[in-house]
Short mmCIF file of C-alpha atoms in Angstrom, two decimals:
data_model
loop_
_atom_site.label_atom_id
_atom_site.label_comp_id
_atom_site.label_asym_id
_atom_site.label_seq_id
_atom_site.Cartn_x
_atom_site.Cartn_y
_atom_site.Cartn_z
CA UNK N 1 19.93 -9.58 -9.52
CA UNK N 2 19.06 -12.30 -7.26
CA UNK N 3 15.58 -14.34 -7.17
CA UNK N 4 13.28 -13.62 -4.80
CA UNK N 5 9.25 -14.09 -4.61
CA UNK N 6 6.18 -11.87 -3.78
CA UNK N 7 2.80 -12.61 -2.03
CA UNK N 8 -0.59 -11.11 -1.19
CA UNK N 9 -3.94 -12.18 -0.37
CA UNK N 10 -7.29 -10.62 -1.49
CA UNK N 11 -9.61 -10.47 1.72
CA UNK N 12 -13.50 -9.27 2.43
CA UNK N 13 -14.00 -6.18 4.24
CA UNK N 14 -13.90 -8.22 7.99
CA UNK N 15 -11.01 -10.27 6.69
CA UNK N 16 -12.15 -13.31 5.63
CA UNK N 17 -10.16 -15.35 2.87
CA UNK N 18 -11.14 -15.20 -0.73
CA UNK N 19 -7.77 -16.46 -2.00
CA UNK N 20 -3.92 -15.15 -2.35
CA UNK N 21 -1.19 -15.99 -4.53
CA UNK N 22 2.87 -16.08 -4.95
CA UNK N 23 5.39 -15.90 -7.44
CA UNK N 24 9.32 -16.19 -7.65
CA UNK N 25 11.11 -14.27 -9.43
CA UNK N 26 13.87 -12.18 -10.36
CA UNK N 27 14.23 -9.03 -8.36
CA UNK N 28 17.13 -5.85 -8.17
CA UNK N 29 15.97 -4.58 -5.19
CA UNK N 30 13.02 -4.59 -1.60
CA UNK N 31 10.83 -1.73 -3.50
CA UNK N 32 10.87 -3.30 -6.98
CA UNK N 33 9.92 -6.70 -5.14
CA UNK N 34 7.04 -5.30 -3.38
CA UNK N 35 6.05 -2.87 -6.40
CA UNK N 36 6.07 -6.39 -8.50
CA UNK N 37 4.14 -7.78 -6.03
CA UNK N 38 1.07 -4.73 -6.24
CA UNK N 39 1.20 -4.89 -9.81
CA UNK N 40 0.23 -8.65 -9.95
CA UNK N 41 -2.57 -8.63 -6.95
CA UNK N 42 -3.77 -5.90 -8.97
CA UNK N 43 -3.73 -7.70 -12.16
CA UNK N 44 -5.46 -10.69 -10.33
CA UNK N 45 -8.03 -8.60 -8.76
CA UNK N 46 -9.02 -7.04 -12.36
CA UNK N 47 -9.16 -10.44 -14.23
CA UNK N 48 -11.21 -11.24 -11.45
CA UNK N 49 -13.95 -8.78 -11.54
CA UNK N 50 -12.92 -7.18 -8.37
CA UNK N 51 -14.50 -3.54 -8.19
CA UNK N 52 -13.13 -2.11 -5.09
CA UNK N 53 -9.43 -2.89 -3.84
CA UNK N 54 -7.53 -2.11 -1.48
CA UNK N 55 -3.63 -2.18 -1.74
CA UNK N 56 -2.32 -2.37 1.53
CA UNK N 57 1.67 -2.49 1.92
CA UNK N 58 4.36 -2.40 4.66
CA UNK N 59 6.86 -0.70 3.02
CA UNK N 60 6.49 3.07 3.00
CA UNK N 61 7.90 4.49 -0.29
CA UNK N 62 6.08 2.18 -2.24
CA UNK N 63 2.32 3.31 -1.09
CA UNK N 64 4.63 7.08 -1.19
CA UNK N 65 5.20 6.51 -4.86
CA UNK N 66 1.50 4.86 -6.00
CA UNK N 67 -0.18 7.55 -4.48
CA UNK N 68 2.01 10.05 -5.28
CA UNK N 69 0.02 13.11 -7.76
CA UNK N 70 2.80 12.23 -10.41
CA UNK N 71 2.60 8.80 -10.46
CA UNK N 72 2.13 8.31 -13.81
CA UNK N 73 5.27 9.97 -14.65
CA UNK N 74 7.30 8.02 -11.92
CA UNK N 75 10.99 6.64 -12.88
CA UNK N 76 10.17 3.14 -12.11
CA UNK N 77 7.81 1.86 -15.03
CA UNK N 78 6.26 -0.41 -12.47
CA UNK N 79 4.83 2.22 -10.90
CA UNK N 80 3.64 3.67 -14.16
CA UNK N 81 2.20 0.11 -15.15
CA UNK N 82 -0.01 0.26 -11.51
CA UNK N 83 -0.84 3.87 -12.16
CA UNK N 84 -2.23 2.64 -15.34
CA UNK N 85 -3.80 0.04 -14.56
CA UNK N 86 -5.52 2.22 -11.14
CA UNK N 87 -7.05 4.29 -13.61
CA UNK N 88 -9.11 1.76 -15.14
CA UNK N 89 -12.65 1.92 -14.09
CA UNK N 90 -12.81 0.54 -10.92
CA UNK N 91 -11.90 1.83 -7.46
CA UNK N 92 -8.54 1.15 -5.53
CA UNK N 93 -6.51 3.17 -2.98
CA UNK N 94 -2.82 2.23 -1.62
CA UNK N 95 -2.45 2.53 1.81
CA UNK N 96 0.81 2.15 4.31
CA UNK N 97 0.20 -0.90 6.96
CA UNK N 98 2.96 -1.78 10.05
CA UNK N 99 4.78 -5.34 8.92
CA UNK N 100 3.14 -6.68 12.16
CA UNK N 101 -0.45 -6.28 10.06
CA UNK N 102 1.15 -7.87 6.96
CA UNK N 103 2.04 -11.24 8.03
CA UNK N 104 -0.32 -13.31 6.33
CA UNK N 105 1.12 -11.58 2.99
CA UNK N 106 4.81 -11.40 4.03
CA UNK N 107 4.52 -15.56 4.86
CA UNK N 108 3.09 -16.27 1.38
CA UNK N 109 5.42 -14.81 -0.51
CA UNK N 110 7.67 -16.63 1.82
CA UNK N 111 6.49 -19.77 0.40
CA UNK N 112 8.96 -22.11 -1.03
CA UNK N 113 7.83 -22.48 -4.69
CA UNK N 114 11.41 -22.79 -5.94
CA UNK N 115 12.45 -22.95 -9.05
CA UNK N 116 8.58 -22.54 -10.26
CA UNK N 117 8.50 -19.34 -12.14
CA UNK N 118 4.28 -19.52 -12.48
CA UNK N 119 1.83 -17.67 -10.51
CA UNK N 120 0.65 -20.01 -7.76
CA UNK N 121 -3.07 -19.18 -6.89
CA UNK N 122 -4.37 -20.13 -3.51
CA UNK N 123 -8.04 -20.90 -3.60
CA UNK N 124 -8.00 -22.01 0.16
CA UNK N 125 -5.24 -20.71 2.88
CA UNK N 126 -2.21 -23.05 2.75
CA UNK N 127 -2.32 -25.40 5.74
CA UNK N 128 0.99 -23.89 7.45
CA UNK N 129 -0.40 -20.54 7.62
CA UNK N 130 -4.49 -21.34 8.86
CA UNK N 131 -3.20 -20.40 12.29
CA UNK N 132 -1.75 -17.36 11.28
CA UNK N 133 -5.16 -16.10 9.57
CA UNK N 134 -6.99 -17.21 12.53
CA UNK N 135 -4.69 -15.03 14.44
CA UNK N 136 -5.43 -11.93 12.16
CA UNK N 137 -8.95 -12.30 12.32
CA UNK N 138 -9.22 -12.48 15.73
CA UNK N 139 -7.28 -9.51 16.08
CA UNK N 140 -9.34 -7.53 13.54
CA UNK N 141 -12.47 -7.70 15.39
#
């Protein structure tokens, strides 16, 4: 095991911030970090009344595995956990997005938090990354 951390960002439909959040932890392996990572946006967005999500990732067999029709009977419990907590009521989908698209999220969970354990929650952009989300919007128009 080694330590890693994991990222995202919660977004309005045209992309503007509403706030994002990063963790270190403990990770085996790149799917387990990024399936750690969906589980807790998607814990954040239900604990904060968020109705419709969407889970957008840049690595393949993860978004393969959420939406798979078996999910719930996946080997990784993570997945189980997400499938679990999908099926709440409340509306979320998983889709697959290039890494050039998931900067903004790869760079917070880039963040150097070290040795913090906690959830960090962003309420505004962090400074180093405003002209990164500038960038994205921009580009999303």
């Amino acid at each position: 095991m080694g330590i890693g951390s994991v990222g995202g960002l919660f977004c309005m439909n045209n992309g503007s911030w509403i706030s994002g959040f990063n963790k270190t932890m403990e990770i085996a392996d790149l799917l387990q970090t990024e399936v750690w990572g969906i589980l807790l946006g998607l814990r954040l967005a239900w604990e904060n009344g968020f109705e419709k999500v969407l889970v957008q990732s840049d690595n393949k067999e993860a978004i393969k595995r959420l939406n798979a029709t078996k999910s719930d009977s996946d080997p990784c419990i993570l997945v189980r956990t997400i499938t679990k907590l999908r099926n709440r009521g409340w509306m979320t989908d998983a889709q697959w997005i290039p890494r050039e698209v998931n900067k903004f999220a790869d760079r917070l969970a880039k963040l150097d938090n070290l040795p913090n354990y906690d959830v960090i929650i962003f309420s505004q952009p962090p400074e180093c990354l405003l002209s990164l989300l500038d960038f994205d919007l921009l580009h999303s128009l």
